[in-house]
């Protein structure tokens, strides 16, 4: 009898240990989401409201609504995104998180909810072709896919990693950088906030095209399906397009064309 009780106890403990993230999220009725708070228009801290807002935030809210749980936002830096998931500090990361083979070996990624290209913010009229930046001083976010791409495609460039976009903008304006390189909408957000924006421009040529996905822990297939179902529903109901138009439509501060849809 004692052996049977121990067997049942061990089985129960094993089931508890294997409880998946979706069940935990539904049980606690909240999902902790890692977001950016200084990356317009994807995630920006609003002092007046005391919260974050942006394209990523709207998708986070839409996913949480469809899961039927309360969203709890936690600020992440680019370096935090993978470790915060692995250390269970957040359940999801929705923070301009580019899908890549390297990252997909470590994490699960949802369907892409935004597609963009890596470009360059430079002094207006200074450069005509990307090749002219081969020996330039280029600021990028440390440990980002943008940094990896630059080091691979432009090995002679002086790649200068930094954690802080405002600091990179200051360096560009002071002539300490020749360019800042990241995804086009982030560059557009930085340019839009520059007081002397007429002196700078985003080069037209993209060196890559990338897809942003929602990151979660490896092996969480039930949560992955739930997030993908939420994203597909947002696309099918028109909510995804409305979010895009809110932040990138013709009446926004950085109009862009939506050339993608969320799909399997």
Short mmCIF file of C-alpha atoms in Angstrom, two decimals:
data_model
loop_
_atom_site.label_atom_id
_atom_site.label_comp_id
_atom_site.label_asym_id
_atom_site.label_seq_id
_atom_site.Cartn_x
_atom_site.Cartn_y
_atom_site.Cartn_z
CA UNK A 1 0.00 0.00 0.00
CA UNK A 2 2.82 2.40 0.92
CA UNK A 3 4.53 1.66 -2.38
CA UNK A 4 1.33 2.49 -4.24
CA UNK A 5 0.94 5.76 -2.34
CA UNK A 6 4.53 6.71 -3.14
CA UNK A 7 3.97 5.86 -6.80
CA UNK A 8 0.86 8.05 -6.93
CA UNK A 9 2.69 10.87 -5.14
CA UNK A 10 5.64 10.69 -7.53
CA UNK A 11 3.29 10.64 -10.51
CA UNK A 12 1.50 13.74 -9.20
CA UNK A 13 4.79 15.51 -8.61
CA UNK A 14 5.86 14.64 -12.14
CA UNK A 15 2.64 16.04 -13.56
CA UNK A 16 3.08 19.24 -11.59
CA UNK A 17 6.65 19.57 -12.77
CA UNK A 18 5.51 19.14 -16.35
CA UNK A 19 2.67 21.69 -16.11
CA UNK A 20 2.98 23.86 -19.20
CA UNK A 21 3.12 27.64 -19.38
CA UNK A 22 -0.34 28.06 -20.90
CA UNK A 23 -1.96 26.20 -17.99
CA UNK A 24 0.02 28.31 -15.52
CA UNK A 25 -1.01 31.54 -17.26
CA UNK A 26 -4.67 30.54 -17.26
CA UNK A 27 -4.50 29.45 -13.64
CA UNK A 28 -2.96 32.69 -12.37
CA UNK A 29 -5.15 34.72 -14.77
CA UNK A 30 -2.27 36.92 -15.93
CA UNK A 31 0.49 36.81 -18.51
CA UNK A 32 3.80 38.57 -17.88
CA UNK A 33 5.03 40.11 -21.13
CA UNK A 34 8.47 41.55 -21.78
CA UNK A 35 8.21 44.79 -23.80
CA UNK A 36 10.39 47.75 -24.73
CA UNK A 37 9.71 51.22 -23.33
CA UNK A 38 12.10 53.35 -25.40
CA UNK A 39 11.63 52.05 -28.93
CA UNK A 40 9.02 54.15 -30.76
CA UNK A 41 6.58 53.31 -32.18
CA UNK A 42 6.73 49.73 -30.87
CA UNK A 43 7.00 50.39 -27.17
CA UNK A 44 7.27 53.77 -25.45
CA UNK A 45 6.70 54.79 -21.85
CA UNK A 46 3.91 57.33 -21.53
CA UNK A 47 4.62 59.49 -18.48
CA UNK A 48 1.15 61.01 -18.50
CA UNK A 49 -0.57 57.62 -18.34
CA UNK A 50 2.16 55.84 -16.39
CA UNK A 51 2.22 52.93 -18.81
CA UNK A 52 3.66 51.78 -22.13
CA UNK A 53 2.06 52.14 -25.55
CA UNK A 54 2.94 51.20 -29.11
CA UNK A 55 2.55 48.66 -31.90
CA UNK A 56 3.96 45.78 -29.84
CA UNK A 57 1.85 46.79 -26.86
CA UNK A 58 -1.36 46.69 -28.91
CA UNK A 59 -0.53 43.15 -30.04
CA UNK A 60 0.27 42.17 -26.46
CA UNK A 61 -3.12 43.49 -25.36
CA UNK A 62 -4.86 41.64 -28.20
CA UNK A 63 -3.19 38.34 -27.32
CA UNK A 64 -3.94 38.70 -23.59
CA UNK A 65 -7.58 39.50 -24.39
CA UNK A 66 -7.94 36.35 -26.47
CA UNK A 67 -6.30 34.27 -23.73
CA UNK A 68 -8.77 35.79 -21.28
CA UNK A 69 -6.08 36.98 -18.87
CA UNK A 70 -4.63 40.24 -17.54
CA UNK A 71 -1.43 41.49 -19.23
CA UNK A 72 1.42 42.51 -16.92
CA UNK A 73 4.21 44.41 -18.69
CA UNK A 74 7.86 44.17 -17.74
CA UNK A 75 10.49 46.29 -19.48
CA UNK A 76 13.25 44.39 -21.30
CA UNK A 77 16.41 45.48 -23.07
CA UNK A 78 17.62 43.59 -26.16
CA UNK A 79 20.07 41.56 -24.07
CA UNK A 80 17.30 40.61 -21.61
CA UNK A 81 14.91 38.97 -24.01
CA UNK A 82 16.30 35.43 -24.15
CA UNK A 83 17.50 35.16 -20.52
CA UNK A 84 14.28 36.65 -19.11
CA UNK A 85 12.35 33.86 -20.81
CA UNK A 86 14.79 31.15 -19.82
CA UNK A 87 14.85 32.38 -16.20
CA UNK A 88 11.03 32.53 -16.15
CA UNK A 89 10.94 36.25 -15.42
CA UNK A 90 8.41 36.69 -18.23
CA UNK A 91 6.00 34.39 -20.06
CA UNK A 92 6.20 36.09 -23.46
CA UNK A 93 8.45 38.62 -25.14
CA UNK A 94 6.84 41.06 -27.58
CA UNK A 95 9.66 43.50 -28.14
CA UNK A 96 10.75 43.90 -31.78
CA UNK A 97 12.02 40.31 -31.43
CA UNK A 98 13.42 39.26 -34.80
CA UNK A 99 13.02 35.59 -35.67
CA UNK A 100 16.30 33.91 -36.60
CA UNK A 101 17.57 30.30 -36.85
CA UNK A 102 19.92 30.95 -33.92
CA UNK A 103 17.14 32.19 -31.66
CA UNK A 104 14.72 29.49 -32.79
CA UNK A 105 17.14 26.89 -31.44
CA UNK A 106 16.66 28.46 -28.00
CA UNK A 107 13.02 29.59 -28.04
CA UNK A 108 9.65 29.11 -29.68
CA UNK A 109 8.52 31.93 -31.96
CA UNK A 110 5.03 32.78 -33.12
CA UNK A 111 3.97 33.66 -36.62
CA UNK A 112 5.42 36.96 -37.76
CA UNK A 113 3.25 39.96 -36.88
CA UNK A 114 5.52 42.57 -38.48
CA UNK A 115 7.95 42.45 -41.42
CA UNK A 116 10.63 45.05 -41.90
CA UNK A 117 14.07 45.69 -43.38
CA UNK A 118 17.35 46.77 -41.81
CA UNK A 119 18.36 50.24 -43.03
CA UNK A 120 20.61 53.17 -42.08
CA UNK A 121 19.96 56.58 -40.51
CA UNK A 122 22.58 59.02 -41.83
CA UNK A 123 23.26 62.70 -42.43
CA UNK A 124 21.09 63.95 -45.30
CA UNK A 125 22.82 63.79 -48.67
CA UNK A 126 26.06 62.34 -47.32
CA UNK A 127 25.70 58.81 -48.68
CA UNK A 128 24.08 57.61 -51.90
CA UNK A 129 24.81 53.88 -51.73
CA UNK A 130 25.09 51.43 -48.84
CA UNK A 131 28.53 50.39 -50.08
CA UNK A 132 29.82 53.83 -49.09
CA UNK A 133 29.32 52.83 -45.45
CA UNK A 134 31.75 49.91 -45.64
CA UNK A 135 34.34 51.73 -43.51
CA UNK A 136 31.92 53.93 -41.58
CA UNK A 137 31.27 54.08 -37.83
CA UNK A 138 27.87 52.45 -37.42
CA UNK A 139 25.88 52.32 -34.19
CA UNK A 140 23.77 49.24 -33.48
CA UNK A 141 22.05 47.68 -30.49
CA UNK A 142 24.39 45.30 -28.70
CA UNK A 143 23.81 41.57 -29.39
CA UNK A 144 21.00 42.33 -31.86
CA UNK A 145 20.39 40.68 -35.22
CA UNK A 146 21.30 44.05 -36.73
CA UNK A 147 24.77 43.82 -35.22
CA UNK A 148 25.25 40.25 -36.46
CA UNK A 149 24.09 41.21 -39.95
CA UNK A 150 26.44 44.18 -40.14
CA UNK A 151 29.46 42.19 -38.98
CA UNK A 152 28.70 39.55 -41.59
CA UNK A 153 27.80 41.77 -44.55
CA UNK A 154 30.07 44.76 -43.84
CA UNK A 155 33.18 43.31 -42.14
CA UNK A 156 35.26 46.45 -42.70
CA UNK A 157 32.76 48.78 -41.03
CA UNK A 158 33.44 50.03 -37.51
CA UNK A 159 30.47 48.45 -35.77
CA UNK A 160 29.87 50.27 -32.47
CA UNK A 161 27.37 48.42 -30.22
CA UNK A 162 25.34 50.41 -27.72
CA UNK A 163 22.43 49.68 -25.37
CA UNK A 164 20.74 53.04 -25.76
CA UNK A 165 19.08 54.51 -28.88
CA UNK A 166 19.01 58.09 -27.50
CA UNK A 167 22.76 57.88 -26.90
CA UNK A 168 23.33 56.68 -30.47
CA UNK A 169 21.25 59.59 -31.77
CA UNK A 170 23.33 62.00 -29.69
CA UNK A 171 26.54 60.48 -31.12
CA UNK A 172 25.19 60.71 -34.69
CA UNK A 173 24.28 64.36 -34.21
CA UNK A 174 27.70 65.06 -32.68
CA UNK A 175 29.54 63.42 -35.59
CA UNK A 176 30.77 60.52 -33.44
CA UNK A 177 28.82 58.06 -35.59
CA UNK A 178 28.31 58.02 -39.34
CA UNK A 179 25.14 55.94 -39.20
CA UNK A 180 22.71 54.07 -36.99
CA UNK A 181 21.47 50.75 -38.34
CA UNK A 182 18.38 48.84 -37.29
CA UNK A 183 14.89 48.09 -38.60
CA UNK A 184 13.31 50.88 -40.63
CA UNK A 185 10.37 51.72 -38.33
CA UNK A 186 12.67 52.08 -35.33
CA UNK A 187 14.86 54.44 -37.35
CA UNK A 188 11.75 56.35 -38.42
CA UNK A 189 10.73 56.70 -34.79
CA UNK A 190 14.17 58.03 -33.84
CA UNK A 191 14.20 60.44 -36.77
CA UNK A 192 10.74 61.71 -35.92
CA UNK A 193 11.89 62.72 -32.43
CA UNK A 194 15.03 64.57 -33.58
CA UNK A 195 14.76 68.36 -33.30
CA UNK A 196 17.05 68.75 -36.34
CA UNK A 197 15.46 65.91 -38.33
CA UNK A 198 15.77 67.79 -41.64
CA UNK A 199 19.53 67.25 -41.46
CA UNK A 200 19.17 63.45 -41.43
CA UNK A 201 17.51 60.77 -43.54
CA UNK A 202 16.93 57.04 -43.78
CA UNK A 203 18.66 55.46 -46.76
CA UNK A 204 16.27 53.73 -49.15
CA UNK A 205 18.16 50.43 -49.47
CA UNK A 206 17.53 47.61 -46.98
CA UNK A 207 20.27 45.03 -46.38
CA UNK A 208 17.88 42.41 -44.92
CA UNK A 209 14.20 41.69 -44.46
CA UNK A 210 13.18 40.40 -41.05
CA UNK A 211 10.06 39.19 -39.27
CA UNK A 212 9.13 40.00 -35.67
CA UNK A 213 7.59 37.20 -33.63
CA UNK A 214 6.38 36.60 -30.09
CA UNK A 215 9.04 34.73 -28.13
CA UNK A 216 8.32 32.05 -25.52
CA UNK A 217 10.14 29.18 -23.84
CA UNK A 218 11.28 26.22 -25.91
CA UNK A 219 8.84 23.33 -26.00
CA UNK A 220 5.74 25.35 -25.04
CA UNK A 221 3.67 24.09 -27.96
CA UNK A 222 0.26 24.70 -26.36
CA UNK A 223 1.13 28.32 -25.62
CA UNK A 224 2.59 28.70 -29.11
CA UNK A 225 -0.65 27.47 -30.67
CA UNK A 226 -2.73 29.77 -28.46
CA UNK A 227 -0.61 32.80 -29.41
CA UNK A 228 -0.70 31.91 -33.11
CA UNK A 229 -4.47 31.45 -32.96
CA UNK A 230 -4.76 34.88 -31.34
CA UNK A 231 -2.60 36.50 -34.02
CA UNK A 232 -4.55 34.84 -36.83
CA UNK A 233 -7.81 36.01 -35.28
CA UNK A 234 -6.44 39.56 -35.06
CA UNK A 235 -5.59 39.36 -38.76
CA UNK A 236 -8.91 37.82 -39.80
CA UNK A 237 -11.00 40.33 -37.84
CA UNK A 238 -9.06 43.29 -39.20
CA UNK A 239 -7.60 44.25 -35.83
CA UNK A 240 -4.02 43.64 -36.98
CA UNK A 241 -4.45 46.05 -39.89
CA UNK A 242 -6.08 48.64 -37.63
CA UNK A 243 -3.08 48.45 -35.30
CA UNK A 244 -0.72 48.87 -38.24
CA UNK A 245 -2.67 51.86 -39.53
CA UNK A 246 -2.68 53.42 -36.06
CA UNK A 247 1.13 53.45 -35.91
CA UNK A 248 2.19 53.35 -39.58
CA UNK A 249 -0.83 54.46 -41.60
CA UNK A 250 -1.04 57.58 -43.79
CA UNK A 251 -2.07 59.78 -40.85
CA UNK A 252 0.70 58.53 -38.55
CA UNK A 253 4.02 60.19 -37.84
CA UNK A 254 5.83 57.53 -39.90
CA UNK A 255 3.64 56.31 -42.78
CA UNK A 256 4.59 52.94 -44.27
CA UNK A 257 2.91 50.46 -46.60
CA UNK A 258 1.71 47.17 -45.10
CA UNK A 259 3.05 44.62 -47.57
CA UNK A 260 2.52 41.55 -45.35
CA UNK A 261 -0.26 39.63 -43.62
CA UNK A 262 -0.17 37.32 -40.61
CA UNK A 263 -0.56 33.77 -41.88
CA UNK A 264 0.54 30.18 -41.32
#
